[in-house]
Short mmCIF file of C-alpha atoms in Angstrom, two decimals:
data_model
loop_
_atom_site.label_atom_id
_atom_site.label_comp_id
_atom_site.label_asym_id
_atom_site.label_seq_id
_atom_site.Cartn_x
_atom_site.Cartn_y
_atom_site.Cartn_z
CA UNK A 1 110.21 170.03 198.83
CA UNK A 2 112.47 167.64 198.33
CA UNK A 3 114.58 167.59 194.24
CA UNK A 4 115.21 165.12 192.13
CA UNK A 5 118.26 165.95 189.68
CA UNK A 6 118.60 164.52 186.34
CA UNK A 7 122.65 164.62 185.36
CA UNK A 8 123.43 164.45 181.75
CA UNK A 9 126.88 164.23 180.27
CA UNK A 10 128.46 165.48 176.80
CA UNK A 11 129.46 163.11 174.07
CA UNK A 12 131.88 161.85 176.87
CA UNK A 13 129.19 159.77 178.09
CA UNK A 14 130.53 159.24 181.61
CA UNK A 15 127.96 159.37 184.05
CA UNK A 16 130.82 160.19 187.26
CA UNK A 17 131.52 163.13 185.26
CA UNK A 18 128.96 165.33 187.06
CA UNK A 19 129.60 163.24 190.55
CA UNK A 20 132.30 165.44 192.17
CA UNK A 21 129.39 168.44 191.76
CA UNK A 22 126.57 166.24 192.42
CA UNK A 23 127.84 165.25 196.00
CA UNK A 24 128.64 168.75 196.97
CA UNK A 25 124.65 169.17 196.38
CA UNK A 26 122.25 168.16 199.70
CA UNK A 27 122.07 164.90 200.57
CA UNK A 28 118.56 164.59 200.59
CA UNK A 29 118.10 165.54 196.99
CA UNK A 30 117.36 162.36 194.67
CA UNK A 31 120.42 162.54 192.03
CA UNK A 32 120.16 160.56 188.62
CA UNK A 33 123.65 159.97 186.76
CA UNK A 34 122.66 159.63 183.37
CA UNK A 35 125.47 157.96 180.73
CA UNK A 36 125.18 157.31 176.55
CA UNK A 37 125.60 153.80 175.60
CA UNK A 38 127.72 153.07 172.63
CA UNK A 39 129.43 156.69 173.18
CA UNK A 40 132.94 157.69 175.08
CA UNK A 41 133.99 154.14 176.54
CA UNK A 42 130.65 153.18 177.38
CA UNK A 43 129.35 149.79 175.63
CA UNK A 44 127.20 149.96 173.15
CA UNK A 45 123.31 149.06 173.12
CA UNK A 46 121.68 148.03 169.91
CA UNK A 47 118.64 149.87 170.49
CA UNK A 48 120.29 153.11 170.62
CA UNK A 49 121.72 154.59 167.44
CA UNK A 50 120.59 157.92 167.52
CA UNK A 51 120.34 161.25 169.95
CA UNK A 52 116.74 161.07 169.47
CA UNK A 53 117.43 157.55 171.19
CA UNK A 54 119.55 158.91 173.83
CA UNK A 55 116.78 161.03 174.30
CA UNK A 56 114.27 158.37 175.19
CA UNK A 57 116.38 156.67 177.42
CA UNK A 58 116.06 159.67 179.64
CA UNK A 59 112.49 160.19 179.00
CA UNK A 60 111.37 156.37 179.79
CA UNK A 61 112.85 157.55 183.47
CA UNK A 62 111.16 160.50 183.91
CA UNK A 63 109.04 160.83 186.72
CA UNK A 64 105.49 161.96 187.41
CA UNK A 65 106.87 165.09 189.28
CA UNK A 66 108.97 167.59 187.66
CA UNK A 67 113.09 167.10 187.92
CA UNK A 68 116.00 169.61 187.52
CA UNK A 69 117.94 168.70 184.62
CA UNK A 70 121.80 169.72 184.64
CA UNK A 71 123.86 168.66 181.06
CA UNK A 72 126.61 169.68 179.64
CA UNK A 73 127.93 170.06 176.59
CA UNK A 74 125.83 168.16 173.83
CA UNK A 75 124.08 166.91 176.53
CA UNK A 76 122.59 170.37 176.94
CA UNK A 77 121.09 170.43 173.69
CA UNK A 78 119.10 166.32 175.14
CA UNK A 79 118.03 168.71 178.09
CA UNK A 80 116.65 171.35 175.78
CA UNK A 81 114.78 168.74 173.81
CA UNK A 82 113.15 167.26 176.88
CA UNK A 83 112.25 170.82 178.12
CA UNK A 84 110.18 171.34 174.87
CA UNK A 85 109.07 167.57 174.47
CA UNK A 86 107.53 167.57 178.34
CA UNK A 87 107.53 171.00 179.61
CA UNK A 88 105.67 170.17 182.52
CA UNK A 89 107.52 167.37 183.67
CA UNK A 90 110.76 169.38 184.09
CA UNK A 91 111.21 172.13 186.73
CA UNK A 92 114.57 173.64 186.14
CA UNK A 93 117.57 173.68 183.72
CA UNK A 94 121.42 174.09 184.00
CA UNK A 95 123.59 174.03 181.15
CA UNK A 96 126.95 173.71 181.48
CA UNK A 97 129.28 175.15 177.56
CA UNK A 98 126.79 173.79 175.62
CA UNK A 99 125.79 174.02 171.83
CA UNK A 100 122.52 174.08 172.51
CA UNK A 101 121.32 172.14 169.70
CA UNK A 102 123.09 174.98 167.20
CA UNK A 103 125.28 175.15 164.05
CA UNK A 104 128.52 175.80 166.06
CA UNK A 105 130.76 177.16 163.71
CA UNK A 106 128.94 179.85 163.57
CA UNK A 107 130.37 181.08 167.02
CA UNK A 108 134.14 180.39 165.96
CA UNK A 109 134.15 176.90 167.53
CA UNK A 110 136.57 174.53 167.09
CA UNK A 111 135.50 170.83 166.01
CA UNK A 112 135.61 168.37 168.57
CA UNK A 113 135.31 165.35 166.23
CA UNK A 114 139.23 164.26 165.18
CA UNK A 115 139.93 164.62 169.31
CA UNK A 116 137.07 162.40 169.96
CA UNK A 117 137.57 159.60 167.32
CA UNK A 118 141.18 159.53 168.35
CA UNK A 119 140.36 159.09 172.38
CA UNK A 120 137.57 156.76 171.63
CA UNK A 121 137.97 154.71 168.72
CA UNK A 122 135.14 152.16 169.58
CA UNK A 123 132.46 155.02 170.15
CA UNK A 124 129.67 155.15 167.45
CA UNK A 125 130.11 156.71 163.71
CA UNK A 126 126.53 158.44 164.57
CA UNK A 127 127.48 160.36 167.29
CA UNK A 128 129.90 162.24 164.76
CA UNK A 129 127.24 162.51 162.30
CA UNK A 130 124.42 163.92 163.61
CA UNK A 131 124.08 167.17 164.82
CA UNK A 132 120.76 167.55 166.63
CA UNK A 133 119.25 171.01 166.13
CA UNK A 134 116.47 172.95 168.06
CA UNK A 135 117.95 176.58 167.78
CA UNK A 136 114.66 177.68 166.20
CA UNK A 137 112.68 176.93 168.97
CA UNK A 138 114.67 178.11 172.18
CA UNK A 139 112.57 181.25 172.56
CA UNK A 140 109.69 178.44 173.69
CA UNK A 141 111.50 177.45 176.55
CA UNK A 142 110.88 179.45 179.64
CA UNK A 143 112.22 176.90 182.39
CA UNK A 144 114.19 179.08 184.63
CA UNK A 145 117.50 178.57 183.49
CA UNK A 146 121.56 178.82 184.71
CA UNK A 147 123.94 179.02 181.82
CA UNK A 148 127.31 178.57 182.94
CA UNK A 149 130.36 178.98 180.72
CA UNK A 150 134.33 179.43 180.85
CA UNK A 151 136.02 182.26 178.72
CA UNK A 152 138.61 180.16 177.92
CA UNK A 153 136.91 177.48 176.31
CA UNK A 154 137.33 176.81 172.01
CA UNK A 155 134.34 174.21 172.15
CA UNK A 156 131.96 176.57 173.44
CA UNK A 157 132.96 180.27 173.19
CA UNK A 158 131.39 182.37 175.55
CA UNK A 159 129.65 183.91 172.85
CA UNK A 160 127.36 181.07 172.37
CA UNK A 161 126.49 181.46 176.15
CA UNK A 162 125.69 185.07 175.08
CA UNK A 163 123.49 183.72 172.16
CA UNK A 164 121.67 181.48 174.42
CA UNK A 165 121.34 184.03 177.75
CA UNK A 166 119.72 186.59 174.65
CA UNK A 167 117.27 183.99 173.46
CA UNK A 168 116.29 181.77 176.47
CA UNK A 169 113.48 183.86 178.09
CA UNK A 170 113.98 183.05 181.61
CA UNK A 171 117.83 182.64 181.61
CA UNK A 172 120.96 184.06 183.55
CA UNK A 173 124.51 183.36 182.14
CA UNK A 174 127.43 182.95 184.55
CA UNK A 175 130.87 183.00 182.90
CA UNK A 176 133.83 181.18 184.76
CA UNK A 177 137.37 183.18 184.29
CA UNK A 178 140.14 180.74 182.78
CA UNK A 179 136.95 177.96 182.82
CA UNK A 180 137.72 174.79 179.83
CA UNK A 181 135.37 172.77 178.40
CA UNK A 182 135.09 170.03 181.97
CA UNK A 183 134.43 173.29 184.17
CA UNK A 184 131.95 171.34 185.85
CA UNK A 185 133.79 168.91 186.94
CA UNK A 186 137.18 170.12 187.40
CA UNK A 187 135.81 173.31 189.07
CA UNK A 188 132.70 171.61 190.63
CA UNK A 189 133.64 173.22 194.47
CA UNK A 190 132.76 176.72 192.67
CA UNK A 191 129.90 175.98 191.12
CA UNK A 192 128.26 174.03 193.58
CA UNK A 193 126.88 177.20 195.89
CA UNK A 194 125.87 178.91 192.80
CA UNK A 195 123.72 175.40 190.94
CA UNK A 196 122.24 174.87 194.77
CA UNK A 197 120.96 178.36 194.46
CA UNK A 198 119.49 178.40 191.13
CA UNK A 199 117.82 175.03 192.11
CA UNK A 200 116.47 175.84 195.61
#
């Protein structure tokens, strides 16, 4: 059966962020590269000023068979969401160091938001904002489901990988020695094998 592979950044918003793993996947697999308007350098669409947007724009391209959806980083929390909004319509997750749609400080995190605002200046004053929150419903999820995560990370402590592995029902955590926050992209040769596994 063929895949079709829904790629969701972080508050980056780049959609070539997940390319270097995405073409490292087979060929005949249908790939969507997903990016956030009005976030990272990305320009800005009136109609979105929300997640909950950013959300929708994902879900208006959703298609009548179920896709494997791979995020990272806030975007894992967006693929969380759509697991619980259409569980049917999704087959299979990835998340890549993500919050999950959880308070983050509570895992010793470090905040993200004066690095951002300094490297994009232009992005939108929601995306700092909002922080969008589903951690009391991830037991409900039972997509089979790949956590990967780098121990050397201060975005995403491996801990919140733990958290998430202990909580997800149908989940297996995979933690990448000396892996940062863009593992998936600037390791994407090492992952590959293992995603193409989890999503055969």
């Amino acid at each position: 059966m063929n895949r079709h592979l829904f790629f969701l950044p972080g508050v980056g918003a780049d959609p070539d962020f997940w390319r270097p793993l995405g073409k490292q996947l087979p060929a005949d697999w249908c790939k969507t590269y997903f990016a956030w308007p009005g976030l990272g350098d990305q320009p800005a669409d009136p109609a979105i000023n929300s997640y909950d947007d950013l959300i929708g724009l994902v879900e208006a391209r959703l298609p009548e068979h179920p896709v494997d959806v791979l995020a990272q980083s806030m975007g894992g929390a967006m693929a969380l969401s759509l697991a619980l909004r259409h569980p049917k319509r999704i087959r299979k997750l990835v998340l890549a160091v993500t919050s999950g749609g959880m308070d983050m400080t509570a895992f010793g995190a470090e905040d993200w938001r004066l690095d951002y605002r300094r490297e994009y200046p232009e992005a939108a004053e929601w995306t700092m904002a909002e922080k969008p929150d589903i951690s009391n419903r991830i037991s409900e999820i039972n997509h089979p489901t790949l956590l990967i995560w780098g121990d050397a990370d201060p975005l995403s402590p491996v801990s919140t990988g733990q958290y998430l592995a202990a909580r997800l029902p149908n989940a297996e955590l995979h933690i990448v020695t000396d892996g940062q926050h863009d593992l998936i992209h600037s390791r994407a040769s090492e992952l590959a094998g293992l995603i193409e596994r989890h999503l055969a």
